Structure formats: structure tokens, C-alpha cells
Amino acid sequence: MASVDVRIRPAVHADAAPLLDLKRLLDQESRFMLLEPDERTASVEEVASELHAMSAEPNCTVLVAEPAGKLVGYVEANGGRFRRNRVPADVVIGVAAAASGGGWAARSWPGSCAGLAAPDCAAWNSR
């Protein structure tokens, strides 16, 4: 993966199915993700709805990583709903095992996620 150009971009409605597939793969591959392999019950429609809802929130975002049109990683940031917790966010980062080890995530995610912890969280969805 080191020599492959990995595009980091905001997730869109059409990413619901491949994002769900990626999350299911990560559930299988990693013990560090929250859900165990048999716990993820969301449908593609539910993931699409979640992406839509998150895009409407000023302090939430989902970024996906794709080399050659296939999702291999994602970053999801969920900020709080109240004034006191709207700036801090819960952040989940997942990278498929087949795409790890080349260093692209360490090089790409920090720049793509710059500003996620900024006081002006409205900038999150503008990426």
C-alpha cells in the first residue's frame, strides 16, 4: 500500500454498503474495534441514514480512505450534543489489515483530520 495513492474524502450516501462491509471486515480482523464479529446488525439503509444524520451535525464526520475505488479505512468523529461536550469527540479509526503496514495511514490521517479538535467544529463537515 505504500506506493498506492490513497484518497481520503468525506463519506457519502453511496458509501453505505462498502463502509458496512469494511466495518464487518474490521470486526473480524481486529479485537480493538468495539463490536465483536456477530454483533453488527445494521443494514445498508441504516448506515446510509447514519451517514446522512452525521453530515447534518456540525461536529460529526466520517472520512473514508480509498485506493483504486475500494474502501480500506475510515475515521469517524462524533462530537457531543451539549455546549460542554460539543468540541471533544469520540474518534474511531479503522484500517483493513490488507491495507496496513505501508505507512499511508500515519501520513494521511493527521492531515485529513486536522481541525477535528478545533474550537470551531462547524469546519468538520466542510472537508
PDB file of C-alpha atoms in Angstrom:
ATOM      1  CA  MET A   1       0.000   0.000   0.000  1.00  0.00           C
ATOM      2  CA  ALA A   2       2.949   2.372   0.449  1.00  0.00           C
ATOM      3  CA  SER A   3       3.224   3.090  -3.273  1.00  0.00           C
ATOM      4  CA  VAL A   4      -0.521   3.355  -3.839  1.00  0.00           C
ATOM      5  CA  ASP A   5      -2.182   6.755  -3.791  1.00  0.00           C
ATOM      6  CA  VAL A   6      -4.822   6.647  -1.075  1.00  0.00           C
ATOM      7  CA  ARG A   7      -7.592   9.210  -1.367  1.00  0.00           C
ATOM      8  CA  ILE A   8      -9.080  10.491   1.891  1.00  0.00           C
ATOM      9  CA  ARG A   9     -12.540  12.028   1.469  1.00  0.00           C
ATOM     10  CA  PRO A  10     -15.816  12.559   3.310  1.00  0.00           C
ATOM     11  CA  ALA A  11     -18.158   9.578   3.209  1.00  0.00           C
ATOM     12  CA  VAL A  12     -21.263   9.989   1.072  1.00  0.00           C
ATOM     13  CA  HIS A  13     -24.577   8.116   0.812  1.00  0.00           C
ATOM     14  CA  ALA A  14     -23.183   5.775  -1.857  1.00  0.00           C
ATOM     15  CA  ASP A  15     -20.501   4.632   0.621  1.00  0.00           C
ATOM     16  CA  ALA A  16     -23.041   2.996   2.943  1.00  0.00           C
ATOM     17  CA  ALA A  17     -22.675  -0.548   1.583  1.00  0.00           C
ATOM     18  CA  PRO A  18     -18.878  -0.553   1.207  1.00  0.00           C
ATOM     19  CA  LEU A  19     -18.481   1.147   4.597  1.00  0.00           C
ATOM     20  CA  LEU A  20     -20.675  -1.501   6.225  1.00  0.00           C
ATOM     21  CA  ASP A  21     -18.609  -4.208   4.515  1.00  0.00           C
ATOM     22  CA  LEU A  22     -15.406  -2.569   5.786  1.00  0.00           C
ATOM     23  CA  LYS A  23     -16.746  -2.318   9.335  1.00  0.00           C
ATOM     24  CA  ARG A  24     -17.769  -6.002   9.247  1.00  0.00           C
ATOM     25  CA  LEU A  25     -14.304  -6.929   7.982  1.00  0.00           C
ATOM     26  CA  LEU A  26     -12.696  -4.915  10.778  1.00  0.00           C
ATOM     27  CA  ASP A  27     -14.964  -6.619  13.315  1.00  0.00           C
ATOM     28  CA  GLN A  28     -13.481  -9.919  12.096  1.00  0.00           C
ATOM     29  CA  GLU A  29      -9.867  -8.754  11.856  1.00  0.00           C
ATOM     30  CA  SER A  30      -9.398  -6.692  14.984  1.00  0.00           C
ATOM     31  CA  ARG A  31     -10.026  -7.180  18.672  1.00  0.00           C
ATOM     32  CA  PHE A  32      -9.555  -3.412  19.100  1.00  0.00           C
ATOM     33  CA  MET A  33     -12.832  -2.436  17.458  1.00  0.00           C
ATOM     34  CA  LEU A  34     -15.854  -2.096  19.742  1.00  0.00           C
ATOM     35  CA  LEU A  35     -18.083  -4.728  18.165  1.00  0.00           C
ATOM     36  CA  GLU A  36     -17.416  -8.432  18.002  1.00  0.00           C
ATOM     37  CA  PRO A  37     -17.906 -10.186  14.641  1.00  0.00           C
ATOM     38  CA  ASP A  38     -21.509 -11.247  15.277  1.00  0.00           C
ATOM     39  CA  GLU A  39     -22.700  -8.013  16.933  1.00  0.00           C
ATOM     40  CA  ARG A  40     -23.029  -5.663  13.944  1.00  0.00           C
ATOM     41  CA  THR A  41     -26.663  -5.865  12.861  1.00  0.00           C
ATOM     42  CA  ALA A  42     -27.003  -2.589  10.931  1.00  0.00           C
ATOM     43  CA  SER A  43     -28.391  -2.707   7.413  1.00  0.00           C
ATOM     44  CA  VAL A  44     -27.081  -0.702   4.469  1.00  0.00           C
ATOM     45  CA  GLU A  45     -30.108   1.561   4.800  1.00  0.00           C
ATOM     46  CA  GLU A  46     -29.328   2.185   8.481  1.00  0.00           C
ATOM     47  CA  VAL A  47     -25.706   3.047   7.686  1.00  0.00           C
ATOM     48  CA  ALA A  48     -26.864   5.398   4.917  1.00  0.00           C
ATOM     49  CA  SER A  49     -29.267   7.060   7.353  1.00  0.00           C
ATOM     50  CA  GLU A  50     -26.493   7.376   9.931  1.00  0.00           C
ATOM     51  CA  LEU A  51     -24.172   8.978   7.361  1.00  0.00           C
ATOM     52  CA  HIS A  52     -26.924  11.418   6.428  1.00  0.00           C
ATOM     53  CA  ALA A  53     -27.623  12.301  10.071  1.00  0.00           C
ATOM     54  CA  MET A  54     -23.930  12.789  10.820  1.00  0.00           C
ATOM     55  CA  SER A  55     -23.490  15.065   7.809  1.00  0.00           C
ATOM     56  CA  ALA A  56     -26.180  17.327   9.265  1.00  0.00           C
ATOM     57  CA  GLU A  57     -24.319  17.686  12.574  1.00  0.00           C
ATOM     58  CA  PRO A  58     -21.663  20.398  12.687  1.00  0.00           C
ATOM     59  CA  ASN A  59     -19.345  18.373  14.928  1.00  0.00           C
ATOM     60  CA  CYS A  60     -19.546  14.926  13.343  1.00  0.00           C
ATOM     61  CA  THR A  61     -17.872  13.493  10.290  1.00  0.00           C
ATOM     62  CA  VAL A  62     -16.894  10.255   8.593  1.00  0.00           C
ATOM     63  CA  LEU A  63     -13.849  10.187   6.335  1.00  0.00           C
ATOM     64  CA  VAL A  64     -13.018   7.180   4.184  1.00  0.00           C
ATOM     65  CA  ALA A  65      -9.762   6.026   2.637  1.00  0.00           C
ATOM     66  CA  GLU A  66      -9.818   4.503  -0.802  1.00  0.00           C
ATOM     67  CA  PRO A  67      -7.063   3.440  -3.136  1.00  0.00           C
ATOM     68  CA  ALA A  68      -8.399   2.427  -6.549  1.00  0.00           C
ATOM     69  CA  GLY A  69     -12.038   2.882  -5.551  1.00  0.00           C
ATOM     70  CA  LYS A  70     -12.185   0.347  -2.685  1.00  0.00           C
ATOM     71  CA  LEU A  71     -12.637   1.485   0.913  1.00  0.00           C
ATOM     72  CA  VAL A  72      -9.768   0.281   3.110  1.00  0.00           C
ATOM     73  CA  GLY A  73     -10.109   2.557   6.122  1.00  0.00           C
ATOM     74  CA  TYR A  74     -12.256   5.138   7.848  1.00  0.00           C
ATOM     75  CA  VAL A  75     -12.213   7.778  10.555  1.00  0.00           C
ATOM     76  CA  GLU A  76     -15.440   8.597  12.348  1.00  0.00           C
ATOM     77  CA  ALA A  77     -15.678  11.542  14.755  1.00  0.00           C
ATOM     78  CA  ASN A  78     -18.768  12.121  16.897  1.00  0.00           C
ATOM     79  CA  GLY A  79     -18.955  15.325  18.906  1.00  0.00           C
ATOM     80  CA  GLY A  80     -21.333  15.834  21.788  1.00  0.00           C
ATOM     81  CA  ARG A  81     -24.770  17.448  21.632  1.00  0.00           C
ATOM     82  CA  PHE A  82     -24.366  19.833  24.532  1.00  0.00           C
ATOM     83  CA  ARG A  83     -22.363  23.050  24.879  1.00  0.00           C
ATOM     84  CA  ARG A  84     -19.932  21.472  27.314  1.00  0.00           C
ATOM     85  CA  ASN A  85     -19.107  18.490  25.143  1.00  0.00           C
ATOM     86  CA  ARG A  86     -19.586  19.731  21.584  1.00  0.00           C
ATOM     87  CA  VAL A  87     -15.876  20.226  20.910  1.00  0.00           C
ATOM     88  CA  PRO A  88     -14.416  16.960  22.238  1.00  0.00           C
ATOM     89  CA  ALA A  89     -15.248  13.981  20.060  1.00  0.00           C
ATOM     90  CA  ASP A  90     -15.197  10.232  20.180  1.00  0.00           C
ATOM     91  CA  VAL A  91     -12.966   9.185  17.294  1.00  0.00           C
ATOM     92  CA  VAL A  92     -12.861   5.728  15.729  1.00  0.00           C
ATOM     93  CA  ILE A  93     -10.171   4.810  13.223  1.00  0.00           C
ATOM     94  CA  GLY A  94     -10.197   1.520  11.347  1.00  0.00           C
ATOM     95  CA  VAL A  95      -7.822   0.255   8.655  1.00  0.00           C
ATOM     96  CA  ALA A  96      -8.160  -3.134   6.981  1.00  0.00           C
ATOM     97  CA  ALA A  97      -5.265  -5.492   7.668  1.00  0.00           C
ATOM     98  CA  ALA A  98      -4.521  -5.862   3.954  1.00  0.00           C
ATOM     99  CA  ALA A  99      -4.042  -2.094   3.713  1.00  0.00           C
ATOM    100  CA  SER A 100      -1.950  -1.632   6.843  1.00  0.00           C
ATOM    101  CA  GLY A 101       1.786  -1.531   7.289  1.00  0.00           C
ATOM    102  CA  GLY A 102       2.681   0.780   4.420  1.00  0.00           C
ATOM    103  CA  GLY A 103       2.591   3.954   6.497  1.00  0.00           C
ATOM    104  CA  TRP A 104      -0.074   5.692   4.384  1.00  0.00           C
ATOM    105  CA  ALA A 105      -2.485   5.986   7.322  1.00  0.00           C
ATOM    106  CA  ALA A 106       0.102   7.647   9.544  1.00  0.00           C
ATOM    107  CA  ARG A 107       0.926  10.054   6.717  1.00  0.00           C
ATOM    108  CA  SER A 108      -2.651  10.692   5.533  1.00  0.00           C
ATOM    109  CA  TRP A 109      -4.986  10.707   8.541  1.00  0.00           C
ATOM    110  CA  PRO A 110      -3.319  13.530  10.509  1.00  0.00           C
ATOM    111  CA  GLY A 111      -3.633  15.999   7.635  1.00  0.00           C
ATOM    112  CA  SER A 112      -7.127  14.847   6.784  1.00  0.00           C
ATOM    113  CA  CYS A 113      -8.232  15.103  10.394  1.00  0.00           C
ATOM    114  CA  ALA A 114      -6.611  18.457  11.065  1.00  0.00           C
ATOM    115  CA  GLY A 115      -9.144  20.715  12.663  1.00  0.00           C
ATOM    116  CA  LEU A 116     -11.340  17.945  14.071  1.00  0.00           C
ATOM    117  CA  ALA A 117     -10.474  19.139  17.566  1.00  0.00           C
ATOM    118  CA  ALA A 118     -10.602  22.814  16.655  1.00  0.00           C
ATOM    119  CA  PRO A 119     -12.937  25.050  18.661  1.00  0.00           C
ATOM    120  CA  ASP A 120     -14.915  25.815  15.508  1.00  0.00           C
ATOM    121  CA  CYS A 121     -16.350  22.360  14.924  1.00  0.00           C
ATOM    122  CA  ALA A 122     -18.532  23.668  12.110  1.00  0.00           C
ATOM    123  CA  ALA A 123     -15.483  23.254   9.890  1.00  0.00           C
ATOM    124  CA  TRP A 124     -15.588  19.462  10.304  1.00  0.00           C
ATOM    125  CA  ASN A 125     -18.118  18.808   7.587  1.00  0.00           C
ATOM    126  CA  SER A 126     -16.602  21.274   5.171  1.00  0.00           C
ATOM    127  CA  ARG A 127     -13.832  18.872   4.195  1.00  0.00           C
TER     128      ARG A 127
END
